[in-house]
Coordinates of C-alpha atoms in Angstrom, one line a residue:
Chain W
S162 CA 118.2 140.4 108.2
Q163 CA 121.2 139.6 111.2
Q164 CA 123.6 137.5 109.0
G165 CA 127.1 138.9 108.4
E166 CA 127.5 139.2 105.1
E167 CA 131.3 137.9 103.6
D168 CA 133.3 140.0 101.0
P169 CA 134.8 138.7 98.8
Q170 CA 132.6 136.0 97.8
A171 CA 135.9 133.8 95.9
L172 CA 139.8 134.7 96.5
S173 CA 142.6 132.8 94.9
I174 CA 146.1 133.3 96.3
Q175 CA 149.3 131.9 95.3
E176 CA 150.8 129.8 98.0
G177 CA 152.8 131.7 100.8
E178 CA 150.4 134.9 100.1
N179 CA 148.4 136.8 102.8
A180 CA 144.6 136.4 102.4
T181 CA 142.2 138.7 103.4
M182 CA 138.5 138.1 104.1
N183 CA 136.1 141.1 105.6
C184 CA 132.9 140.4 106.8
S185 CA 129.7 143.2 108.2
Y186 CA 127.0 142.4 110.3
K187 CA 124.2 144.6 111.4
T188 CA 123.3 144.3 114.5
S189 CA 125.1 145.0 118.1
I190 CA 126.8 141.6 118.7
N191 CA 128.5 139.6 121.9
N192 CA 131.0 138.1 119.7
L193 CA 131.9 137.5 116.3
Q194 CA 133.3 133.9 115.2
W195 CA 134.6 133.0 112.3
Y196 CA 135.3 129.0 111.2
R197 CA 136.3 127.0 108.2
Q198 CA 134.5 124.7 106.3
N199 CA 136.5 122.1 103.8
S200 CA 134.2 120.9 101.3
G201 CA 131.8 118.4 102.1
R202 CA 132.6 118.5 105.9
G203 CA 131.1 120.3 108.9
L204 CA 132.2 123.9 110.0
V205 CA 135.5 124.2 112.2
H206 CA 135.6 126.8 114.8
L207 CA 138.8 129.0 113.9
I208 CA 138.7 132.2 116.2
L209 CA 136.1 134.2 118.7
I210 CA 136.5 137.6 119.0
R211 CA 134.3 139.4 121.9
S212 CA 133.0 143.1 121.5
N213 CA 135.3 144.2 123.4
E214 CA 138.1 143.1 121.9
R215 CA 139.7 145.2 118.6
E216 CA 142.3 142.4 117.7
K217 CA 143.1 138.6 118.1
H218 CA 145.8 136.3 116.9
S219 CA 146.1 132.5 116.9
G220 CA 149.0 130.8 115.1
R221 CA 149.0 132.4 111.2
L222 CA 145.1 133.9 112.1
R223 CA 144.6 137.6 112.9
V224 CA 141.0 138.9 113.6
T225 CA 140.0 142.4 113.9
L226 CA 136.9 143.9 115.0
D227 CA 135.6 147.2 114.8
T228 CA 132.2 147.6 116.2
S229 CA 131.4 151.3 115.1
K230 CA 131.9 150.0 111.8
K231 CA 130.4 146.5 112.4
S232 CA 133.0 144.9 110.7
S233 CA 136.0 142.5 110.7
S234 CA 138.5 141.1 108.9
L235 CA 140.4 137.8 109.2
L236 CA 144.0 137.6 108.1
I237 CA 145.5 134.5 107.0
T238 CA 149.0 134.7 106.6
A239 CA 151.6 132.4 105.1
S240 CA 148.5 130.6 102.8
R241 CA 149.2 126.7 102.4
A242 CA 147.1 124.5 100.1
A243 CA 146.0 123.3 103.0
D244 CA 144.2 126.6 103.6
T245 CA 141.7 125.7 100.7
A246 CA 138.1 126.2 102.0
S247 CA 135.1 128.3 102.4
Y248 CA 135.2 130.8 105.4
F249 CA 132.2 131.9 107.5
C250 CA 131.6 134.6 109.9
A251 CA 129.4 133.8 112.5
T252 CA 128.0 136.6 114.7
D253 CA 126.4 136.1 118.4
A254 CA 123.7 138.9 119.5
G255 CA 123.4 136.7 122.5
A256 CA 120.1 135.2 121.3
N257 CA 121.7 131.9 121.3
N258 CA 122.3 131.1 118.0
L259 CA 124.7 132.1 115.5
F260 CA 124.0 133.7 112.5
F261 CA 126.2 132.9 109.4
G262 CA 126.9 134.7 106.4
T263 CA 127.4 132.9 102.8
G264 CA 131.2 132.6 103.0
T265 CA 134.0 133.3 101.4
R266 CA 135.5 130.6 99.0
L267 CA 139.4 130.4 99.2
T268 CA 141.2 128.9 97.2
V269 CA 145.4 128.3 97.5
I270 CA 147.0 127.6 94.3
P271 CA 150.3 125.1 95.3
Chain Q
G298 CA 134.0 111.6 122.0
A299 CA 136.4 113.9 121.3
G300 CA 134.1 116.0 119.1
V301 CA 130.3 116.0 117.8
S302 CA 129.0 113.2 115.7
Q303 CA 126.3 112.9 113.7
S304 CA 124.2 110.5 111.9
P305 CA 124.1 109.0 109.3
S306 CA 126.2 111.0 107.3
N307 CA 124.2 110.9 104.0
K308 CA 120.2 110.4 103.4
V309 CA 118.5 109.5 100.5
T310 CA 114.6 109.3 100.7
E311 CA 111.6 109.8 99.0
K312 CA 109.0 112.7 98.7
G313 CA 106.7 112.3 101.8
K314 CA 108.5 109.4 103.9
D315 CA 110.1 111.0 107.3
V316 CA 113.5 111.2 108.7
E317 CA 115.5 111.0 111.5
L318 CA 119.2 113.0 112.2
R319 CA 121.2 112.2 115.3
C320 CA 123.4 114.2 117.1
D321 CA 125.4 113.2 119.9
P322 CA 127.2 116.2 121.5
I323 CA 130.2 116.7 123.0
S324 CA 130.5 115.4 126.6
G325 CA 129.3 117.6 129.3
H326 CA 128.0 120.5 126.8
T327 CA 124.6 121.9 128.2
A328 CA 124.1 123.7 125.0
L329 CA 123.0 122.3 121.5
Y330 CA 121.8 123.6 118.3
W331 CA 120.8 122.5 115.0
Y332 CA 121.0 124.4 111.5
R333 CA 120.6 124.1 108.2
Q334 CA 122.6 124.7 105.3
R335 CA 121.1 125.0 101.7
L336 CA 123.2 124.5 99.1
G337 CA 125.7 127.8 98.6
Q338 CA 123.8 129.5 101.4
G339 CA 124.9 130.6 105.4
L340 CA 124.1 128.3 108.1
E341 CA 119.8 129.0 109.2
F342 CA 119.5 128.2 113.0
L343 CA 116.6 125.7 113.8
I344 CA 116.5 125.0 117.1
Y345 CA 118.7 125.5 120.2
F346 CA 118.6 123.1 123.8
Q347 CA 119.7 124.3 127.0
G348 CA 119.9 121.1 129.1
N349 CA 116.8 118.8 127.6
S350 CA 114.4 121.5 127.4
A351 CA 114.5 123.9 124.1
P352 CA 113.5 127.5 125.2
D353 CA 114.1 128.3 121.5
K354 CA 112.0 126.6 118.5
S355 CA 112.0 129.6 116.6
G356 CA 114.1 128.5 113.6
L357 CA 111.8 125.5 112.9
P358 CA 110.5 126.0 109.2
S359 CA 107.4 124.1 109.6
D360 CA 105.2 121.6 111.9
R361 CA 106.6 118.8 109.9
F362 CA 110.0 119.7 111.8
S363 CA 110.3 118.4 115.6
A364 CA 113.5 117.9 117.3
E365 CA 114.1 116.1 121.2
R366 CA 116.7 115.7 123.6
T367 CA 117.5 113.1 126.3
G368 CA 119.6 112.8 128.9
E369 CA 121.4 116.2 128.5
S370 CA 123.1 114.6 125.7
V371 CA 121.8 112.9 122.2
S372 CA 119.2 114.6 120.2
T373 CA 117.2 113.9 117.2
L374 CA 115.8 115.7 114.9
T375 CA 112.8 114.2 113.0
I376 CA 111.5 115.7 109.6
Q377 CA 108.0 114.4 108.8
R378 CA 106.6 114.0 105.2
T379 CA 109.8 115.1 103.6
Q380 CA 110.1 117.5 100.6
Q381 CA 112.2 118.5 97.8
E382 CA 112.9 121.6 99.7
D383 CA 114.3 119.9 102.9
S384 CA 117.0 118.8 100.9
A385 CA 120.0 120.3 102.7
V386 CA 123.1 119.8 105.1
Y387 CA 121.9 119.5 108.5
L388 CA 124.4 120.5 111.0
C389 CA 124.1 120.1 115.0
A390 CA 126.6 121.9 117.5
S391 CA 127.3 122.1 121.2
S392 CA 128.7 124.4 123.7
Y393 CA 129.6 124.6 127.2
A394 CA 127.2 127.8 128.3
S395 CA 126.3 129.8 125.2
D396 CA 130.5 130.4 124.0
T397 CA 132.0 128.8 121.4
Q398 CA 130.1 126.1 119.2
Y399 CA 131.2 123.2 118.1
F400 CA 130.1 121.9 115.2
G401 CA 129.7 118.2 114.1
P402 CA 129.8 117.0 110.3
G403 CA 126.7 117.3 109.0
T404 CA 123.8 114.7 107.4
R405 CA 123.9 115.4 103.9
L406 CA 119.5 114.9 103.4
T407 CA 118.3 114.2 99.6
V408 CA 114.5 114.2 99.0
L409 CA 113.9 112.6 95.7

């Protein structure tokens, strides 16, 4: 399967702490994307990192990509209760579709 | 509109009935995608449109599933003779070229 696999499956932290989620994949990619899904809602695109990039920042989000290890990490700094959601990584291998993993369920405790 | 919209948001139907799910992409987005997400699972690619044509239908699970797109805009996903295993959230996404995909809120389909 080309699907990304997120680790951990569930993560619970206190508000203000940092949250780190990891994603591993199996094939060569053009880019890797991270999405957030709040309960009962559609996916929200967070950040896209291309295969020739190693690190990218967006606000409190930091994404790294290691193509040699076929892995990526998403760091959310200074977490807030509103960050509680499921986070998915998606790999784009250039075949016009994205392959998603099963996601990491993040709970931020106020 | 500002984002991708889908209708209905929820659909409950009886086994054997046909259903139509609608997607309105972001204006100007040439690519449109349909995905299915079963409970607790990742997204499953169904079909991809570039303009009004569908170069990749590889994800459609059976011949009961079909989709069309008109005017390089609205798309309809039709499921005929629904089965209980069709119960899922159906997500539509659109993009300009093949870059970042922007998702709609999804349609939750329940087949009784």
